Coordinates of C-alpha atoms in Angstrom, one line a residue:
X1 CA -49.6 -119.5 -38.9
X2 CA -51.3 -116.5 -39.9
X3 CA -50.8 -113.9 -37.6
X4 CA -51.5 -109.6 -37.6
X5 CA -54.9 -109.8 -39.6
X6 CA -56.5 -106.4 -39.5
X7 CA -59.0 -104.3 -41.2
X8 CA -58.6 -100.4 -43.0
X9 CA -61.3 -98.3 -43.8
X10 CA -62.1 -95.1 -44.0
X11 CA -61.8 -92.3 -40.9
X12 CA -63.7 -89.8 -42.6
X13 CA -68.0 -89.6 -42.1
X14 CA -69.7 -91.7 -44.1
X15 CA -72.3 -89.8 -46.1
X16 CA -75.4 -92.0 -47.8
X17 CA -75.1 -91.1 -51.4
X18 CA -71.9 -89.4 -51.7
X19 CA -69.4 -91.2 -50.3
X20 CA -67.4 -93.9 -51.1
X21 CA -65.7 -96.9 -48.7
X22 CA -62.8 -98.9 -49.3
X23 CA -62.1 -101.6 -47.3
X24 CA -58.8 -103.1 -47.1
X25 CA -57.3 -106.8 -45.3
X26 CA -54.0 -107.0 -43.9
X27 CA -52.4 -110.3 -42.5
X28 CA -48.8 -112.1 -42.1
X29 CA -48.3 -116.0 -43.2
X30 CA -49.5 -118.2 -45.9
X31 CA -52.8 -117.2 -47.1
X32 CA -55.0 -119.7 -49.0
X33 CA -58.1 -118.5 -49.0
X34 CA -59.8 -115.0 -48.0
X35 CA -63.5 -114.7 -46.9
X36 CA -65.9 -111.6 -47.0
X37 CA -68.7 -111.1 -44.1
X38 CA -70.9 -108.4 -43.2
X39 CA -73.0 -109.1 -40.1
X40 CA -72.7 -112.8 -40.2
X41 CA -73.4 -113.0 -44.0
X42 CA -71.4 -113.6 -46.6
X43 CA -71.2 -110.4 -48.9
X44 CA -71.2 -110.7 -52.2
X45 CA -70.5 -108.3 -55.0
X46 CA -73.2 -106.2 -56.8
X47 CA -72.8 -102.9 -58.9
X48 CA -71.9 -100.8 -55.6
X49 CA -70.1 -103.1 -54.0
X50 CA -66.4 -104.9 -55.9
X51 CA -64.1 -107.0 -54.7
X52 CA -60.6 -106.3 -55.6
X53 CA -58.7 -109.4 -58.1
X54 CA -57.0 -110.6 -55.2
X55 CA -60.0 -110.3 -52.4
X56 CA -57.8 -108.8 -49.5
X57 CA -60.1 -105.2 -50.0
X58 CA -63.9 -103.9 -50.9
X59 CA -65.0 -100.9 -52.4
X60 CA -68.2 -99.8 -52.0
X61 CA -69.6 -96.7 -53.8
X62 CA -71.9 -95.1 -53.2
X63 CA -72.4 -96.1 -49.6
X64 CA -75.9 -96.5 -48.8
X65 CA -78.0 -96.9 -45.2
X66 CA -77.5 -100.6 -45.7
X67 CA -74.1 -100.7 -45.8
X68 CA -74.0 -99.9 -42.0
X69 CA -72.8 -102.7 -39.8
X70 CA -70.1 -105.1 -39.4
X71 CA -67.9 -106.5 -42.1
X72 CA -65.3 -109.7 -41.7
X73 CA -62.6 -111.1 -43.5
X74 CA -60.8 -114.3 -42.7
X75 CA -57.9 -115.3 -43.6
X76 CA -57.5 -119.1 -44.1
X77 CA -54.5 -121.8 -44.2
X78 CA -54.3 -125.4 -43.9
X79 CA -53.2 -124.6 -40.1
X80 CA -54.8 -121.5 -39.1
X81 CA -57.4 -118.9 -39.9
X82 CA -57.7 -115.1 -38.5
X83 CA -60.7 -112.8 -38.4
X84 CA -60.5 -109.3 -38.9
X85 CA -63.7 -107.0 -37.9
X86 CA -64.2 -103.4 -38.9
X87 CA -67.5 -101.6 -38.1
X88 CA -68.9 -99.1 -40.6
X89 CA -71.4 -96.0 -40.1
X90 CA -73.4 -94.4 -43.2
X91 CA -75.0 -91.1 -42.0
X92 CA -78.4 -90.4 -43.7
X93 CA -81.2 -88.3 -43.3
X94 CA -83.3 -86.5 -41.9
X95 CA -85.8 -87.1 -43.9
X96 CA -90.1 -88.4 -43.5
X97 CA -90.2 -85.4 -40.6
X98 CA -93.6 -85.6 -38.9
X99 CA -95.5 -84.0 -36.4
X100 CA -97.7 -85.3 -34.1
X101 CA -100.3 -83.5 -31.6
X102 CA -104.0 -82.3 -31.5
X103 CA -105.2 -80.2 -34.3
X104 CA -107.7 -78.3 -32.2
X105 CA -107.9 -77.6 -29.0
X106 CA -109.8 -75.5 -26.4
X107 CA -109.0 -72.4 -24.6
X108 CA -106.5 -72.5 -21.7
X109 CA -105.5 -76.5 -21.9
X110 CA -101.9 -77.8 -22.3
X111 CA -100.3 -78.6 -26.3
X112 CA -97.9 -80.9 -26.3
X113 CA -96.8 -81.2 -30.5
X114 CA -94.1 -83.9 -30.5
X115 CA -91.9 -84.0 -33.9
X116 CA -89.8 -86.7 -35.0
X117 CA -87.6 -87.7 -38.4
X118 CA -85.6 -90.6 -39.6
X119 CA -81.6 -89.7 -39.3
X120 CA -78.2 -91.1 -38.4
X121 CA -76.7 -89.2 -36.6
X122 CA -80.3 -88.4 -34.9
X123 CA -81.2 -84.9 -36.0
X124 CA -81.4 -81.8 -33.9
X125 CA -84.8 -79.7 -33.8
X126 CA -86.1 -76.0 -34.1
X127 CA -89.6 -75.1 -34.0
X128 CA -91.3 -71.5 -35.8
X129 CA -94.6 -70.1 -35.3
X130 CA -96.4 -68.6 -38.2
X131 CA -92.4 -67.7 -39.5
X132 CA -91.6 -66.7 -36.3
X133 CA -88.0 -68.0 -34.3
X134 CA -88.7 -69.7 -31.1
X135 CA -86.3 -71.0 -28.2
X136 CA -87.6 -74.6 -28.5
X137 CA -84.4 -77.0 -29.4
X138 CA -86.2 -80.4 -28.3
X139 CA -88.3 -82.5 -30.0
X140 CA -91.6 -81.8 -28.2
X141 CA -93.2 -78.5 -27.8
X142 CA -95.1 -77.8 -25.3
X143 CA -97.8 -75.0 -24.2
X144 CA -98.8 -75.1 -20.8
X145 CA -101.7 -72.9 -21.1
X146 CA -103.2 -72.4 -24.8
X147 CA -104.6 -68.2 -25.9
X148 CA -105.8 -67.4 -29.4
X149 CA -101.9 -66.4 -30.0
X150 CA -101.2 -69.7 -29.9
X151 CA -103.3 -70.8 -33.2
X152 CA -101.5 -71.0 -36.5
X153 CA -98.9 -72.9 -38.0
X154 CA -96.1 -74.7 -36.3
X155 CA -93.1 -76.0 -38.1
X156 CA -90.6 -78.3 -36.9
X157 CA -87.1 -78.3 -38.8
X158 CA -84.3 -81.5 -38.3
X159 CA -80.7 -80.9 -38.7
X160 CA -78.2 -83.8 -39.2
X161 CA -74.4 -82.2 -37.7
X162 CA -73.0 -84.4 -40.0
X163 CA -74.9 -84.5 -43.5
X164 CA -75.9 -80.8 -43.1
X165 CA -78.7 -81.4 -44.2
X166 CA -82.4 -80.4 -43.1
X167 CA -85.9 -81.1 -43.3
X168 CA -89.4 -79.4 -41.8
X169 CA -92.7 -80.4 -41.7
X170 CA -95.8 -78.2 -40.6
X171 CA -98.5 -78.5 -38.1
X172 CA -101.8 -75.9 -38.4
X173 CA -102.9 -75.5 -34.7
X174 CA -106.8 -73.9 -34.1
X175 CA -107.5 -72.2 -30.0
X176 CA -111.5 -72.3 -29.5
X177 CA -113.2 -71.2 -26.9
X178 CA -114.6 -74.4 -25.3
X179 CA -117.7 -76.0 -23.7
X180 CA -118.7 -77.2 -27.4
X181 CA -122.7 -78.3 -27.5
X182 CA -123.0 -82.0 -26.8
X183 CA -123.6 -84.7 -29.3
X184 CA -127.7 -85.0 -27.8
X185 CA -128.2 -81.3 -27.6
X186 CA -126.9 -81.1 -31.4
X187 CA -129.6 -84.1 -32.1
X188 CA -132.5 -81.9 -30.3
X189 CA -131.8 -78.8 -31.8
X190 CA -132.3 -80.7 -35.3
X191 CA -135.4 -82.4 -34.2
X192 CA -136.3 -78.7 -32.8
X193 CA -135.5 -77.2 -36.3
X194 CA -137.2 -80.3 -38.6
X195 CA -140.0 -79.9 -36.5
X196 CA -140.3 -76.0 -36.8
X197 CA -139.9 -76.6 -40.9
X198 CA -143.3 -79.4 -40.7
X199 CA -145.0 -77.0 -38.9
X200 CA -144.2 -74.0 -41.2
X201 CA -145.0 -76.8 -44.8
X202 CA -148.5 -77.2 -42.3
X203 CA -149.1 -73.3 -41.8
X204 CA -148.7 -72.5 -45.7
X205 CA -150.7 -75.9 -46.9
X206 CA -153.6 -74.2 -44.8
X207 CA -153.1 -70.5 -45.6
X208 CA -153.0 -72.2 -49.2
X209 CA -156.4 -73.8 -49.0
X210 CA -158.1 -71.2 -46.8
X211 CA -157.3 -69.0 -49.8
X212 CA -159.0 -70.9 -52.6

């Protein structure tokens, strides 16, 4: 029987891009045949990913995102079979940062700017205001009560701990003084104005013709 099937791969971080993962089978008995999974699909070679001559171990290189998951290798005899399961991580990012939150807002409401950013390990975040440090470490920043210092642009940065890498994206913020005209009182002072203009064409046809 084939017995003491295990997987080997790599302790260190797996970096999208830059690293590289080897993948080796181990097992006791008579082995006939050895079989390749990764998440319940065979895997099959390609130019980043070869199988060694005798298929007990992988290499993959460079890893990318979509090497994450779980791969499988079975060993096979006439009387037995063993499967061996290693689980693999490929850190990426952050990257496509993005903002989200009004653009402009009135005096004294609550801002709420929410930033987000694609990343394994999830990133970490730091906000500035017009190039200026704040004590914001979350993801959401938040003003509870908007002044005109609060208008300018806001930048949210993402860290990954473990690609040390980073990414920002910027958000331009306007404080106006509320109680904006209404949609009808914009369309009567328009009327008002077009009106005022006929009258004016009327005034100089007539001034015009009482001349001559």
């Amino acid at each position: 029987r084939i017995t003491n099937d295990r997987l080997i791969g790599p302790e260190e971080s797996l970096i999208e891009g830059e690293s590289s993962a080897n993948i080796s089978s181990e097992g006791t008995g008579s082995i006939t045949s050895v079989q390749w999974m990764k998440d319940n699909s065979p895997l099959s070679p390609s130019n980043s990913i070869i199988f060694s001559s005798d298929n007990r171990s992988v290499s993959i290189s460079p890893v990318q995102r979509s090497d994450s998951g779980e791969y499988q290798c079975t060993y096979r005899n006439p009387i037995s079979s063993e499967t061996a399961k290693l689980s693999l991580i490929i850190n990426y990012g952050p990257e496509d940062v993005s903002i989200k939150g009004e653009d402009v807002v009135d005096l004294g409401v609550r801002v709420s700017l929410s930033c987000s950013a694609n990343s394994e390990p999830a990133a970490s975040f730091s906000w500035k205001i017009n190039g200026t440090d704040t004590n914001v470490t979350t993801d959401t920043f938040i003003i509870d009560e908007t002044d005109f210092t609060h208008s300018g642009d806001y930048i949210c940065t993402a860290w990954n701990n473990v690609t040390k890498r980073s990414a920002s994206q910027k958000h331009a913020l306007l404080v106006k003084v509320g109680g904006g005209l209404s949609s009808g009182a914009i369309a009567g002072i328009v009327i008002g104005v077009l009106m005022a203009v006929s009258g004016i064409c009327g005034l100089i046809v007539y001034l015009t013709k009482s001349k001559k």
